[in-house]
Short mmCIF file of C-alpha atoms in Angstrom, two decimals:
data_model
loop_
_atom_site.label_atom_id
_atom_site.label_comp_id
_atom_site.label_asym_id
_atom_site.label_seq_id
_atom_site.Cartn_x
_atom_site.Cartn_y
_atom_site.Cartn_z
CA MET A 1 93.68 -213.81 5.48
CA LYS A 2 90.44 -214.67 7.27
CA VAL A 3 89.35 -212.03 9.78
CA ASP A 4 86.28 -211.98 11.85
CA LEU A 5 83.99 -208.88 11.41
CA GLY A 6 83.13 -209.04 15.17
CA ASP A 7 86.64 -209.03 16.12
CA LEU A 8 87.25 -205.88 13.98
CA ASN A 9 84.29 -204.23 15.86
CA ALA A 10 85.87 -205.23 19.12
CA PHE A 11 89.16 -203.57 18.18
CA VAL A 12 87.51 -200.49 17.19
CA ALA A 13 85.40 -200.38 20.43
CA VAL A 14 88.49 -200.64 22.54
CA ALA A 15 90.60 -198.03 20.59
CA ARG A 16 87.83 -195.43 20.66
CA ALA A 17 86.92 -195.95 24.47
CA GLY A 18 90.68 -196.24 25.42
CA GLY A 19 90.50 -199.61 27.22
CA PHE A 20 88.79 -202.96 27.54
CA ARG A 21 86.42 -201.99 30.42
CA GLU A 22 85.53 -198.75 28.80
CA GLY A 23 84.95 -200.36 25.41
CA ALA A 24 82.69 -202.95 27.09
CA ARG A 25 80.56 -200.33 28.76
CA ALA A 26 80.25 -198.57 25.34
CA SER A 27 79.49 -201.69 23.26
CA GLY A 28 77.42 -203.52 25.88
CA SER A 29 79.61 -206.60 25.95
CA SER A 30 82.17 -207.75 28.54
CA ALA A 31 85.82 -206.82 29.00
CA SER A 32 86.95 -210.49 28.56
CA PHE A 33 85.06 -210.73 25.43
CA LEU A 34 86.81 -207.84 24.00
CA SER A 35 90.17 -208.98 25.20
CA GLU A 36 89.90 -212.30 23.54
CA ALA A 37 88.61 -210.78 20.21
CA VAL A 38 91.52 -208.55 20.16
CA ARG A 39 93.90 -211.30 20.91
CA ARG A 40 92.34 -213.21 17.95
CA LEU A 41 92.79 -210.21 15.64
CA GLU A 42 96.37 -209.74 16.59
CA ALA A 43 97.06 -213.34 16.01
CA ALA A 44 95.31 -213.32 12.55
CA LEU A 45 97.17 -210.13 11.47
CA GLY A 46 100.52 -211.07 12.98
CA VAL A 47 101.07 -207.72 14.67
CA ARG A 48 100.41 -206.09 18.06
CA LEU A 49 97.56 -203.63 17.97
CA PHE A 50 97.79 -202.27 21.38
CA ASN A 51 100.41 -201.40 24.12
CA ARG A 52 98.89 -202.68 27.38
CA THR A 53 99.91 -201.60 30.86
CA THR A 54 98.15 -201.89 34.02
CA ARG A 55 96.91 -198.39 33.65
CA SER A 56 96.30 -197.78 29.90
CA VAL A 57 95.60 -199.39 26.65
CA VAL A 58 97.04 -197.57 23.84
CA PRO A 59 97.08 -198.28 20.13
CA THR A 60 100.44 -199.12 18.51
CA GLU A 61 101.37 -197.39 15.27
CA ALA A 62 99.76 -200.56 13.46
CA GLY A 63 96.83 -200.14 15.56
CA LYS A 64 96.45 -196.34 14.76
CA GLY A 65 96.77 -197.06 11.10
CA LEU A 66 94.07 -199.92 11.28
CA LEU A 67 91.73 -197.75 13.39
CA GLU A 68 92.13 -194.71 10.80
CA ARG A 69 91.13 -196.90 7.89
CA LEU A 70 88.80 -199.20 9.57
CA GLY A 71 86.57 -196.74 11.39
CA PRO A 72 84.89 -195.23 8.34
CA ALA A 73 84.78 -198.69 6.72
CA LEU A 74 82.87 -200.25 9.40
CA THR A 75 80.52 -197.32 9.56
CA GLU A 76 79.80 -197.74 5.78
CA VAL A 77 79.13 -201.42 6.39
CA GLU A 78 76.60 -200.43 9.12
CA SER A 79 75.10 -197.96 6.62
CA ALA A 80 74.79 -200.67 4.13
CA LEU A 81 72.95 -202.99 6.48
CA ASP A 82 70.78 -200.18 7.70
CA VAL A 83 69.06 -200.18 4.31
CA VAL A 84 67.04 -203.15 5.74
CA ASN A 85 65.79 -200.64 8.43
CA GLY A 86 63.91 -198.80 5.81
CA PHE A 87 61.44 -201.76 5.51
CA ARG A 88 60.48 -201.76 9.34
CA ASP A 89 57.37 -200.13 10.59
CA ARG A 90 59.59 -198.02 12.92
CA PRO A 91 63.16 -197.14 12.64
CA ALA A 92 65.43 -199.07 15.08
CA GLY A 93 69.27 -198.99 15.95
CA SER A 94 71.90 -196.56 17.29
CA LEU A 95 72.41 -192.89 16.63
CA ARG A 96 75.62 -191.36 17.77
CA LEU A 97 75.88 -187.54 17.79
CA ASN A 98 78.89 -185.37 18.43
CA VAL A 99 78.09 -182.01 19.82
CA PRO A 100 79.59 -179.23 21.90
CA VAL A 101 78.46 -178.97 25.53
CA SER A 102 76.59 -175.70 24.63
CA ALA A 103 74.28 -177.70 22.18
CA ALA A 104 73.85 -180.55 24.66
CA ARG A 105 72.76 -177.90 27.18
CA LEU A 106 70.81 -175.36 25.09
CA VAL A 107 69.53 -177.19 22.14
CA LEU A 108 69.05 -180.79 22.65
CA PRO A 109 66.81 -180.84 25.85
CA ALA A 110 63.87 -179.46 23.64
CA ILE A 111 64.32 -182.16 21.26
CA VAL A 112 65.82 -185.50 22.65
CA PRO A 113 62.91 -186.38 25.06
CA PRO A 114 60.09 -186.16 22.31
CA PHE A 115 62.29 -187.80 19.75
CA LEU A 116 62.93 -190.81 21.91
CA GLU A 117 59.36 -190.80 22.83
CA ALA A 118 58.38 -190.90 19.04
CA TYR A 119 61.02 -193.46 18.28
CA PRO A 120 61.35 -195.92 21.30
CA ASP A 121 63.48 -198.57 19.18
CA ILE A 122 66.24 -195.84 18.63
CA ARG A 123 69.20 -195.85 21.20
CA LEU A 124 70.63 -192.25 21.24
CA GLU A 125 74.22 -191.68 22.42
CA VAL A 126 75.59 -188.03 22.66
CA ILE A 127 79.34 -187.44 22.86
CA THR A 128 80.26 -183.91 23.89
CA GLU A 129 83.43 -182.35 22.34
CA GLU A 130 84.45 -178.78 21.62
CA SER A 131 86.87 -179.32 18.95
CA PHE A 132 85.45 -180.10 15.24
CA VAL A 133 86.10 -183.76 14.39
CA ASP A 134 85.43 -185.89 11.39
CA VAL A 135 82.10 -187.59 12.61
CA LEU A 136 82.99 -190.94 10.68
CA ALA A 137 86.42 -191.36 12.07
CA ALA A 138 84.92 -190.60 15.53
CA GLY A 139 82.41 -193.23 15.10
CA CYS A 140 79.41 -190.89 15.02
CA ASP A 141 76.64 -190.48 12.62
CA ALA A 142 76.39 -186.75 12.86
CA GLY A 143 77.31 -183.75 14.83
CA ILE A 144 76.17 -180.16 15.73
CA ARG A 145 78.40 -177.21 15.05
CA TYR A 146 78.15 -173.58 13.95
CA ASP A 147 78.43 -172.76 10.22
CA GLU A 148 81.99 -171.27 10.44
CA ARG A 149 83.16 -174.70 11.48
CA LEU A 150 81.47 -176.72 8.84
CA GLU A 151 83.31 -178.56 6.30
CA GLN A 152 82.27 -178.16 2.46
CA ASP A 153 81.32 -181.84 1.94
CA MET A 154 79.03 -181.76 4.90
CA ILE A 155 75.17 -181.67 4.62
CA ALA A 156 73.91 -179.18 7.25
CA ILE A 157 70.37 -178.36 8.47
CA PRO A 158 69.33 -175.81 11.06
CA ILE A 159 68.70 -177.14 14.59
CA GLY A 160 67.60 -175.11 17.54
CA PRO A 161 67.37 -171.26 17.89
CA ARG A 162 68.24 -169.44 14.55
CA ILE A 163 69.65 -166.49 16.30
CA GLN A 164 71.59 -166.43 19.43
CA ARG A 165 73.70 -163.61 21.41
CA PHE A 166 76.47 -163.68 23.63
CA ALA A 167 75.65 -162.11 26.95
CA THR A 168 77.88 -160.21 29.47
CA ALA A 169 76.82 -160.19 33.06
CA ALA A 170 77.99 -160.05 36.59
CA SER A 171 76.32 -160.26 40.03
CA PRO A 172 74.59 -157.19 41.55
CA VAL A 173 77.15 -157.35 44.45
CA TYR A 174 79.98 -157.24 42.09
CA LEU A 175 78.56 -154.28 40.00
CA ASP A 176 77.63 -152.40 43.11
CA ARG A 177 81.22 -152.68 44.39
CA HIS A 178 82.96 -152.13 40.97
CA GLY A 179 80.59 -150.06 38.88
CA ARG A 180 78.40 -150.84 35.96
CA PRO A 181 80.30 -150.73 32.49
CA GLN A 182 78.53 -148.35 30.02
CA HIS A 183 81.01 -149.18 27.16
CA PRO A 184 82.78 -152.34 26.15
CA SER A 185 86.27 -150.53 26.55
CA GLU A 186 85.43 -150.18 30.22
CA LEU A 187 85.73 -153.94 30.72
CA LEU A 188 89.42 -153.51 30.76
CA GLY A 189 89.19 -152.16 34.12
CA HIS A 190 87.22 -155.19 35.36
CA ALA A 191 87.86 -158.68 36.53
CA CYS A 192 86.47 -160.82 33.63
CA LEU A 193 86.10 -164.50 33.61
CA LEU A 194 87.72 -166.21 30.62
CA GLY A 195 87.47 -169.49 28.84
CA ARG A 196 90.24 -171.50 26.94
CA PHE A 197 89.36 -173.85 23.90
CA ALA A 198 90.91 -177.34 23.42
CA SER A 199 93.37 -175.86 21.08
CA GLY A 200 94.89 -173.48 23.78
CA ALA A 201 93.47 -170.37 22.49
CA LEU A 202 91.61 -168.16 24.84
CA THR A 203 87.92 -166.94 24.17
CA THR A 204 89.18 -163.44 23.57
CA PRO A 205 88.95 -160.91 22.22
CA TRP A 206 85.32 -160.30 23.35
CA GLU A 207 83.37 -158.73 20.49
CA PHE A 208 80.61 -156.24 20.63
CA GLU A 209 78.38 -154.53 18.14
CA ARG A 210 76.05 -151.43 18.15
CA ASP A 211 74.67 -149.37 15.20
CA GLY A 212 77.28 -150.85 12.92
CA GLU A 213 80.17 -150.09 15.28
CA VAL A 214 82.27 -153.19 16.18
CA VAL A 215 84.36 -153.13 19.46
CA ARG A 216 86.87 -155.93 20.40
CA VAL A 217 88.37 -155.93 23.90
CA GLU A 218 90.99 -158.20 25.38
CA PRO A 219 89.93 -158.41 29.06
CA SER A 220 91.83 -160.17 31.72
CA GLY A 221 90.75 -161.60 35.06
CA PRO A 222 91.18 -164.07 37.95
CA LEU A 223 89.81 -167.25 36.30
CA ILE A 224 90.28 -169.21 33.20
CA VAL A 225 88.31 -172.37 32.57
CA ARG A 226 88.13 -175.03 29.58
CA VAL A 227 85.26 -173.94 27.21
CA GLY A 228 82.42 -176.42 27.46
CA GLY A 229 82.75 -178.74 30.55
CA ALA A 230 83.90 -176.08 33.01
CA THR A 231 81.70 -173.37 31.86
CA ASP A 232 79.20 -173.80 34.82
CA LEU A 233 82.13 -173.02 37.09
CA THR A 234 82.44 -169.76 35.46
CA VAL A 235 78.74 -169.04 35.80
CA ASP A 236 79.09 -170.02 39.55
CA ALA A 237 82.04 -167.73 40.04
CA ALA A 238 80.08 -164.80 38.43
CA ILE A 239 77.14 -165.27 40.68
CA SER A 240 79.49 -165.35 43.66
CA GLY A 241 80.75 -161.95 42.72
CA THR A 242 84.26 -162.86 41.31
CA GLY A 243 83.77 -161.01 38.11
CA ILE A 244 82.01 -160.38 34.63
CA ILE A 245 81.22 -163.36 32.54
CA CYS A 246 80.69 -163.46 28.69
CA VAL A 247 78.75 -166.52 27.38
CA PHE A 248 75.51 -167.60 25.50
CA GLU A 249 72.52 -165.61 26.65
CA ASP A 250 70.34 -168.74 26.94
CA TRP A 251 73.01 -170.17 29.28
CA LEU A 252 72.54 -167.23 31.59
CA ARG A 253 68.81 -166.72 31.05
CA PRO A 254 67.74 -168.53 34.20
CA HIS A 255 70.03 -166.50 36.34
CA PHE A 256 68.75 -163.24 34.90
CA ASP A 257 65.13 -164.34 35.67
CA SER A 258 66.22 -165.18 39.25
CA GLY A 259 68.20 -161.90 39.76
CA ALA A 260 71.43 -163.84 40.75
CA LEU A 261 73.17 -162.21 37.59
CA GLU A 262 72.60 -158.73 36.02
CA PRO A 263 72.87 -158.24 32.26
CA ILE A 264 75.53 -155.47 31.34
CA LEU A 265 76.20 -153.86 27.86
CA GLU A 266 72.95 -155.45 26.48
CA PRO A 267 72.64 -153.10 23.56
CA TRP A 268 76.19 -154.16 22.58
CA TRP A 269 75.44 -157.94 22.58
CA GLN A 270 76.50 -159.44 19.33
CA ARG A 271 74.07 -161.63 17.43
CA PHE A 272 75.02 -164.72 15.48
CA SER A 273 73.42 -167.59 13.58
CA GLY A 274 72.24 -170.69 15.45
CA PRO A 275 73.87 -174.20 15.07
CA PHE A 276 73.42 -176.65 12.38
CA LEU A 277 73.00 -180.50 12.43
CA TYR A 278 75.74 -181.74 10.01
CA TYR A 279 76.45 -185.22 8.54
CA PRO A 280 78.62 -186.52 5.51
CA GLY A 281 77.07 -186.19 2.19
CA ARG A 282 78.98 -189.11 0.72
CA ARG A 283 77.09 -191.93 2.51
CA LEU A 284 73.78 -193.44 2.98
CA VAL A 285 71.78 -191.88 5.64
CA PRO A 286 71.10 -194.61 8.32
CA ALA A 287 67.49 -194.93 9.30
CA PRO A 288 67.75 -193.56 12.95
CA LEU A 289 69.66 -190.44 11.59
CA ARG A 290 67.11 -189.97 8.94
CA ALA A 291 64.32 -190.19 11.58
CA PHE A 292 66.28 -187.64 13.70
CA ILE A 293 66.58 -185.20 10.60
CA ASP A 294 62.98 -185.46 9.93
CA PHE A 295 62.08 -184.90 13.48
CA VAL A 296 64.23 -181.68 13.69
CA LYS A 297 62.90 -180.34 10.45
CA ALA A 298 59.28 -181.08 11.60
CA SER A 299 59.86 -179.32 15.00
CA ALA A 300 61.39 -176.30 13.15
CA LYS A 301 58.14 -175.92 11.17
CA GLN A 302 56.10 -176.17 14.30
CA ALA A 303 58.02 -173.65 16.21
#
């Protein structure tokens, strides 16, 4: 059976993007080109790979099976071809990172602009996702996560701040009206703004620690948002006086500085280790990723 590698790449682009137009935007080609490539592939294989309607393009069972095996295989092919990149004066190519929204907001802004200035031939794509994913299966080269969510076969290097804290805060107007909690247990009598992970679990209990004492509380309140993309809505609600928020300290720092939010229970804020850049240890490291790793390590030494 003779199958064109370009047609396989087209299939993967459409499957990952969820449509021909979306795949075209992601791959830099046209929707008609991808559609024709998929038709050729289906004809060569003798099976339908997508169920197409006017509103959606969804892989069939055969398509899902092919994508599951093909995605990592094509990544390995790209990695093998990337060996040639090592003979260039400057690394070139694409680098895809899978990161949580918090990393895209709090970690990458200090790294990405100088990295792209140092490596103008590298095209960086950042995909935000809160759940832990297989970076190869997702078509990514590396990801950023916290150590408790790293798998054993991953190589991990520190990226960004090494110590972070969760901060609790509310607007001065809210605190003037409802009082300022002096102990975490008092949060049970307040309106608290909560998050929900993609898994469906709430971001509770809220955990606090002081002088070796750990306190966990299960607050409730009028607003629940999806962790990551909707966190700014929670921040805006807190600023407006809706209730008390608990999120990364660095996320709230600008609002502390402006006075829009007031820190509460700061002696109880729990510290935790910062995030890691992780990538599979069982494959060759593509030149763009190697450049990014070296840049992150050099930046950490200079900090």
